[in-house]
Structures are given as structure tokens and as C-alpha cells.
PDB file of C-alpha atoms in Angstrom:
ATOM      1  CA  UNK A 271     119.192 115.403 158.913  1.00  0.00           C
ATOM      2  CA  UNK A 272     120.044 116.036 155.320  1.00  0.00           C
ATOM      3  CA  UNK A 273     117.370 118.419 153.170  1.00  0.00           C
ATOM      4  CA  UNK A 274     116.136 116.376 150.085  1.00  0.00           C
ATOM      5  CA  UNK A 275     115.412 118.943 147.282  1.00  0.00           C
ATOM      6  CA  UNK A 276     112.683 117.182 145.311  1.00  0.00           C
ATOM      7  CA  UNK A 277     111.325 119.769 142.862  1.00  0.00           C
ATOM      8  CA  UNK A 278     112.680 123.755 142.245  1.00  0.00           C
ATOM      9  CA  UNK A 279     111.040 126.945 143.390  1.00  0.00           C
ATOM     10  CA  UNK A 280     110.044 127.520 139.501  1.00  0.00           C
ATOM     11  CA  UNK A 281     108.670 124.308 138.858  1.00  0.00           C
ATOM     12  CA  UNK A 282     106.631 124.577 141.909  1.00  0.00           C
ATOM     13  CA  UNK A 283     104.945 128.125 140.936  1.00  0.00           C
ATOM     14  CA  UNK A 284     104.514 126.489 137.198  1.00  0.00           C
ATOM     15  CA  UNK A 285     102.530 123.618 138.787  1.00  0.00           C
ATOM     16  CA  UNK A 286     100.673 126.131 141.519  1.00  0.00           C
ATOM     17  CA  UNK A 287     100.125 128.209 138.491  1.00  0.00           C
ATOM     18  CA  UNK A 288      98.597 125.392 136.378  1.00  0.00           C
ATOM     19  CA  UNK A 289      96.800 124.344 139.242  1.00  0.00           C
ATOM     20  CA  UNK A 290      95.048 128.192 140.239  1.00  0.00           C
ATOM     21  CA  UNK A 291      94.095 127.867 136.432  1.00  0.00           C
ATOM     22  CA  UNK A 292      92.610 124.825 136.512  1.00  0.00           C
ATOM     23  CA  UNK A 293      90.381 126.446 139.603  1.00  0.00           C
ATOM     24  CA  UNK A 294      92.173 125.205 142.285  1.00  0.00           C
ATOM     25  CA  UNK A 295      92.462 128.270 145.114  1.00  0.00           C
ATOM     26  CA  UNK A 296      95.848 129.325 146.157  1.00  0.00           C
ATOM     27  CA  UNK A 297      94.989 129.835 149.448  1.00  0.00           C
ATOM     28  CA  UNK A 298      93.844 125.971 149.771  1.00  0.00           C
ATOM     29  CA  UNK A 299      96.984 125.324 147.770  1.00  0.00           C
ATOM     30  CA  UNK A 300      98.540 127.000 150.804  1.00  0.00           C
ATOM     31  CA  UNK A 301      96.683 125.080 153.711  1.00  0.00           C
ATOM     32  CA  UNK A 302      97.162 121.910 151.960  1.00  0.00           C
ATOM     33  CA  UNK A 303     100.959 122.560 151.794  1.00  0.00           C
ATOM     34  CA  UNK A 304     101.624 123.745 155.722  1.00  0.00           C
ATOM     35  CA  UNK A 305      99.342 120.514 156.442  1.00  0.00           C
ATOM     36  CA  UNK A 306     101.780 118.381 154.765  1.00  0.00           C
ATOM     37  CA  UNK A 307     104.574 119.826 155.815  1.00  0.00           C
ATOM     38  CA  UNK A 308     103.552 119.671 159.763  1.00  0.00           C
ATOM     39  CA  UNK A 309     102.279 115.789 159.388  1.00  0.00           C
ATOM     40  CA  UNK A 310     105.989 115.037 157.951  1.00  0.00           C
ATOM     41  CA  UNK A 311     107.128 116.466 161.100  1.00  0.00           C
ATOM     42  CA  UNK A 312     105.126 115.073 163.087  1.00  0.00           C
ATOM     43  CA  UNK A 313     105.703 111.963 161.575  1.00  0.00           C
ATOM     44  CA  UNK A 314     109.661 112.580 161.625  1.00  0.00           C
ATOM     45  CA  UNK A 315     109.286 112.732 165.674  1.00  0.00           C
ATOM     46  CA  UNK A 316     106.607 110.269 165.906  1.00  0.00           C
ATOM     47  CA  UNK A 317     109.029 108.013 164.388  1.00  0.00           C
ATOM     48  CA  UNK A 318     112.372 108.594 166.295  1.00  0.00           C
ATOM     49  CA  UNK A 319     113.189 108.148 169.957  1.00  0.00           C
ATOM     50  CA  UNK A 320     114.628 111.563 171.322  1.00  0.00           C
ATOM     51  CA  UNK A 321     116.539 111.803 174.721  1.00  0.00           C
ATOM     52  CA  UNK A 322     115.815 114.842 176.838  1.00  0.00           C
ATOM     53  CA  UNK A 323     114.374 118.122 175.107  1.00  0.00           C
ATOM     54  CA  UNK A 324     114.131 118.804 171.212  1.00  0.00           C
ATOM     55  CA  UNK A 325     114.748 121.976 169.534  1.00  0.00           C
ATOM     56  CA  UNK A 326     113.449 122.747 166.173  1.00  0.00           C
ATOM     57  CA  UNK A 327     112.853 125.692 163.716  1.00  0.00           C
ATOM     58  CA  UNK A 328     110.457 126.056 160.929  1.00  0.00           C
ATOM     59  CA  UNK A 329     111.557 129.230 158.338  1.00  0.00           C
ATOM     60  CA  UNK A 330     108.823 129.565 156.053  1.00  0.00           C
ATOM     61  CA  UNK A 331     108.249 132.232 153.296  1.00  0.00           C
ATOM     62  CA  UNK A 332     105.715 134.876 152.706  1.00  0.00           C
ATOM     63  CA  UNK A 333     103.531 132.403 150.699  1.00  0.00           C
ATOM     64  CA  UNK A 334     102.856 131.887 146.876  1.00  0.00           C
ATOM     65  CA  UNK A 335     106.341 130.854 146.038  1.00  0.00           C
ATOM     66  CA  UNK A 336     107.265 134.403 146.919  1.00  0.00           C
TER      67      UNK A 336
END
């Protein structure tokens, strides 16, 4: 599977950033992104016939773009 880069690391914290300011809370921002992120996975294997086991591995930051 090729990784599709669809926006940078800074222009994610300057829409997080915008977002926090506008009185959205950055630990919902959070949630809302690992829910995402897990239903495209889901999703991924949903959508795919796999033969025998899977392995997979999620590397994820500390949080807040950091």
C-alpha cells in the first residue's frame, strides 16, 4: 500500500490551531482524528479479501502535532 500525503504536519497544527481558537477542544480534535483514522482501517480490511492471518502496525505520535 502506498502512503498518500494529503496535507503537511504545519498546515495541520495551523488548521488545529485555528480550530482550538475558534473553541473547538484539542482533545476532541484528538478523538475525532484516531476515530477516523481506525474507520479507514477498518474500512481498508472491510473492503479487501485477505488469505490466512494479517499483520499490521499503527505508529502514532505523542498527540497535538507534536
Amino acid at each position: 500500500m502506498k502512503l498518500k500525503r494529503i496535507l503537511k504536519g504545519s498546515r495541520i497544527a495551523e488548521i488545529d490551531s485555528k480550530a482550538i481558537s475558534g473553541g473547538i477542544d484539542s482533545k476532541l480534535l484528538m478523538k475525532n482524528a484516531g476515530s477516523g483514522i481506525s474507520k479507514e482501517i477498518i474500512s481498508d480490511f472491510e473492503n479487501k479479501k485477505f488469505k490466512g492471518a494479517v499483520r499490521g502496525l499503527v505508529v502514532c505520535g505523542s498527540g497535538n502535532n507534536g
